[in-house]
Each structure stands twice: as structure tokens, then as C-alpha cells.
PDB file of C-alpha atoms in Angstrom:
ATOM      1  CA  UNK A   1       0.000   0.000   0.000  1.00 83.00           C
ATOM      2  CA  UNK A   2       2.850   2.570   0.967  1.00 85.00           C
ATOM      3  CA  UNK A   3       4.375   1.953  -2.282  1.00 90.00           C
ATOM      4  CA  UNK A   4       1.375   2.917  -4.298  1.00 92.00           C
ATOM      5  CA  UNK A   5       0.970   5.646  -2.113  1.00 91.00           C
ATOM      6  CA  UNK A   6       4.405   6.763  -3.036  1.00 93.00           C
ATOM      7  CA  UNK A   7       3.790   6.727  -6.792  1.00 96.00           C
ATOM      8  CA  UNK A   8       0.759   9.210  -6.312  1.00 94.00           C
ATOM      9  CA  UNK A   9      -2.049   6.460  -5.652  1.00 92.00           C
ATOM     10  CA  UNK A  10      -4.715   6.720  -3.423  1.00 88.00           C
ATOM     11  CA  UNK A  11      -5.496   3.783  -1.717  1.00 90.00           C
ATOM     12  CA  UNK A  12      -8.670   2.282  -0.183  1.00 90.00           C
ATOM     13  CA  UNK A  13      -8.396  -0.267   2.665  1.00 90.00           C
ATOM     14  CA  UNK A  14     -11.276  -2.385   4.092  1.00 90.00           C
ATOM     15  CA  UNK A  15     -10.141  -5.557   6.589  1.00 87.00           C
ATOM     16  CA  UNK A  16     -11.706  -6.852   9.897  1.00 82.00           C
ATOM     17  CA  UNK A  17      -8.533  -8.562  11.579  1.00 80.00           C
ATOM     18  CA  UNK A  18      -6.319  -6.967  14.494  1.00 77.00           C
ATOM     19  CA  UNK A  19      -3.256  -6.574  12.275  1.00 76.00           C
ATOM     20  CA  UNK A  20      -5.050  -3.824   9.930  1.00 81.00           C
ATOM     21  CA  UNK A  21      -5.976  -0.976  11.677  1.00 87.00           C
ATOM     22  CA  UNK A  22      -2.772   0.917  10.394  1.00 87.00           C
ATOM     23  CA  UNK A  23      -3.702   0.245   7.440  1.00 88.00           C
ATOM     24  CA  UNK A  24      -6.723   1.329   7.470  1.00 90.00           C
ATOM     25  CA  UNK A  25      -5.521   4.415   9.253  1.00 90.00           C
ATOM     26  CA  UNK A  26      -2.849   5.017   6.151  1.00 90.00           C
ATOM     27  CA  UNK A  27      -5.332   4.904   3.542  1.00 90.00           C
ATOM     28  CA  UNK A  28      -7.330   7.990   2.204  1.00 88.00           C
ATOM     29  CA  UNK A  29     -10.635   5.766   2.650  1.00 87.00           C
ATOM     30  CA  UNK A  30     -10.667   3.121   5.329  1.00 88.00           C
ATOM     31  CA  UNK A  31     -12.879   0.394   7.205  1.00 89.00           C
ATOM     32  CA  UNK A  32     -13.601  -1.868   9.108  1.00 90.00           C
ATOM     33  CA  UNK A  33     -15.024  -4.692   7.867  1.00 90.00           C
ATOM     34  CA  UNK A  34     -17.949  -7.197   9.475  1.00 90.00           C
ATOM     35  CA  UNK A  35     -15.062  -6.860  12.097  1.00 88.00           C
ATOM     36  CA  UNK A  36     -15.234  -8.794  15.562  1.00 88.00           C
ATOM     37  CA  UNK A  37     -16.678  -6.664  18.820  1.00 89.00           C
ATOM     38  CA  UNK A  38     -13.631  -6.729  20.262  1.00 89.00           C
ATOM     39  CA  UNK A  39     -11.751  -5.079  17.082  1.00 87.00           C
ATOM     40  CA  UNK A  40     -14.846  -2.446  17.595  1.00 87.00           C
ATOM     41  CA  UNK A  41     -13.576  -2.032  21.020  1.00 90.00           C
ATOM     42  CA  UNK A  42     -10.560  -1.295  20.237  1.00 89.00           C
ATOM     43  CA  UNK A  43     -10.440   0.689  17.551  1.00 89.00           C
ATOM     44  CA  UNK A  44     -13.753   3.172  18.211  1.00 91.00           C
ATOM     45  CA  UNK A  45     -11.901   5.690  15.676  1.00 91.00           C
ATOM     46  CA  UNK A  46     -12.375   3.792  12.301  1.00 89.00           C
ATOM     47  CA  UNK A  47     -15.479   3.761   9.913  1.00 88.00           C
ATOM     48  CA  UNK A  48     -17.540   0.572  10.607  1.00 87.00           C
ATOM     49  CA  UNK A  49     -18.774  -1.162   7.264  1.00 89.00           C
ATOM     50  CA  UNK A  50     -21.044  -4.457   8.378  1.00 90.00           C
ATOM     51  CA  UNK A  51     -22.905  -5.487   4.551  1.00 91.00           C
ATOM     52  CA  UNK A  52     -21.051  -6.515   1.259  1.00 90.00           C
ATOM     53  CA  UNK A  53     -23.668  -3.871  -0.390  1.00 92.00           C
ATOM     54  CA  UNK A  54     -22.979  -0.979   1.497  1.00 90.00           C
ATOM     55  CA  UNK A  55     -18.944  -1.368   1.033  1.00 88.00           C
ATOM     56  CA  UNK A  56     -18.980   0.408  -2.338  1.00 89.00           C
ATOM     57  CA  UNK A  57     -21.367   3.061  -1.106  1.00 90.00           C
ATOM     58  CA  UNK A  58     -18.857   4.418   1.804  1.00 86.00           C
ATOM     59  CA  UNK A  59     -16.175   3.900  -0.205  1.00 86.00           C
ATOM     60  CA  UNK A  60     -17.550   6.401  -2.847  1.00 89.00           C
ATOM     61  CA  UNK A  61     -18.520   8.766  -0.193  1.00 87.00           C
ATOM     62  CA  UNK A  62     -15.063   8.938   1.498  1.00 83.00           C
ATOM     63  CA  UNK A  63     -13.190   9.191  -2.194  1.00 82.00           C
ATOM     64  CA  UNK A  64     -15.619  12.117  -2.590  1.00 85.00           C
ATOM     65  CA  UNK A  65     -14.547  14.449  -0.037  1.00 74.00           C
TER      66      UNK A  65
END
């Protein structure tokens, strides 16, 4: 992801594991994904995506701005 970013890309980042909340962070649009309560928990800051249909709409919304 960092080396996209470095050639000018924007990147998008969805995930629902422990490992990817810099990730998310990094990205210009990130998520968490149908994560676990416990990733909720712990990570109150990030966007919260819980249905496969509404992924593309929050996506769009965040590239928007």
C-alpha cells in the first residue's frame, strides 16, 4: 500500500482482523469490515462497514470528499 501511495495512488483499505488498523488508518478511505466486537472495542476511531452492499457506497462517499 505505501508503495502505491508513493507513486501518487490513493489507496482504499477495508479488513476486519487486528493486524489492519494501520492500514486502514494510512489509507485515504478506510474500514472496518464485518469486524469482531472486540476489534470495535478497540479501535472506536475507524469507519464501521457491516454489509457486502454498502462497502462500495462508503467507499464512494469517502473518495468524494
Amino acid at each position: 500500500m505505501r508503495a502505491l501511495q508513493s507513486c501518487g495512488f490513493e489507496t482504499v483499505a477495508a479488513d476486519d482482523d487486528r493486524n489492519d488498523p494501520a492500514m486502514i488508518r494510512a489509507s485515504k478511505a478506510g474500514f472496518r469490515f464485518r469486524s469482531a466486537e472486540a476489534i470495535k472495542v478497540e479501535n472506536p476511531d475507524l469507519p464501521a462497514c457491516e454489509e457486502y452492499g454498502a462497502l462500495p457506497v462508503v467507499v464512494e462517499e469517502a473518495l468524494a470528499t
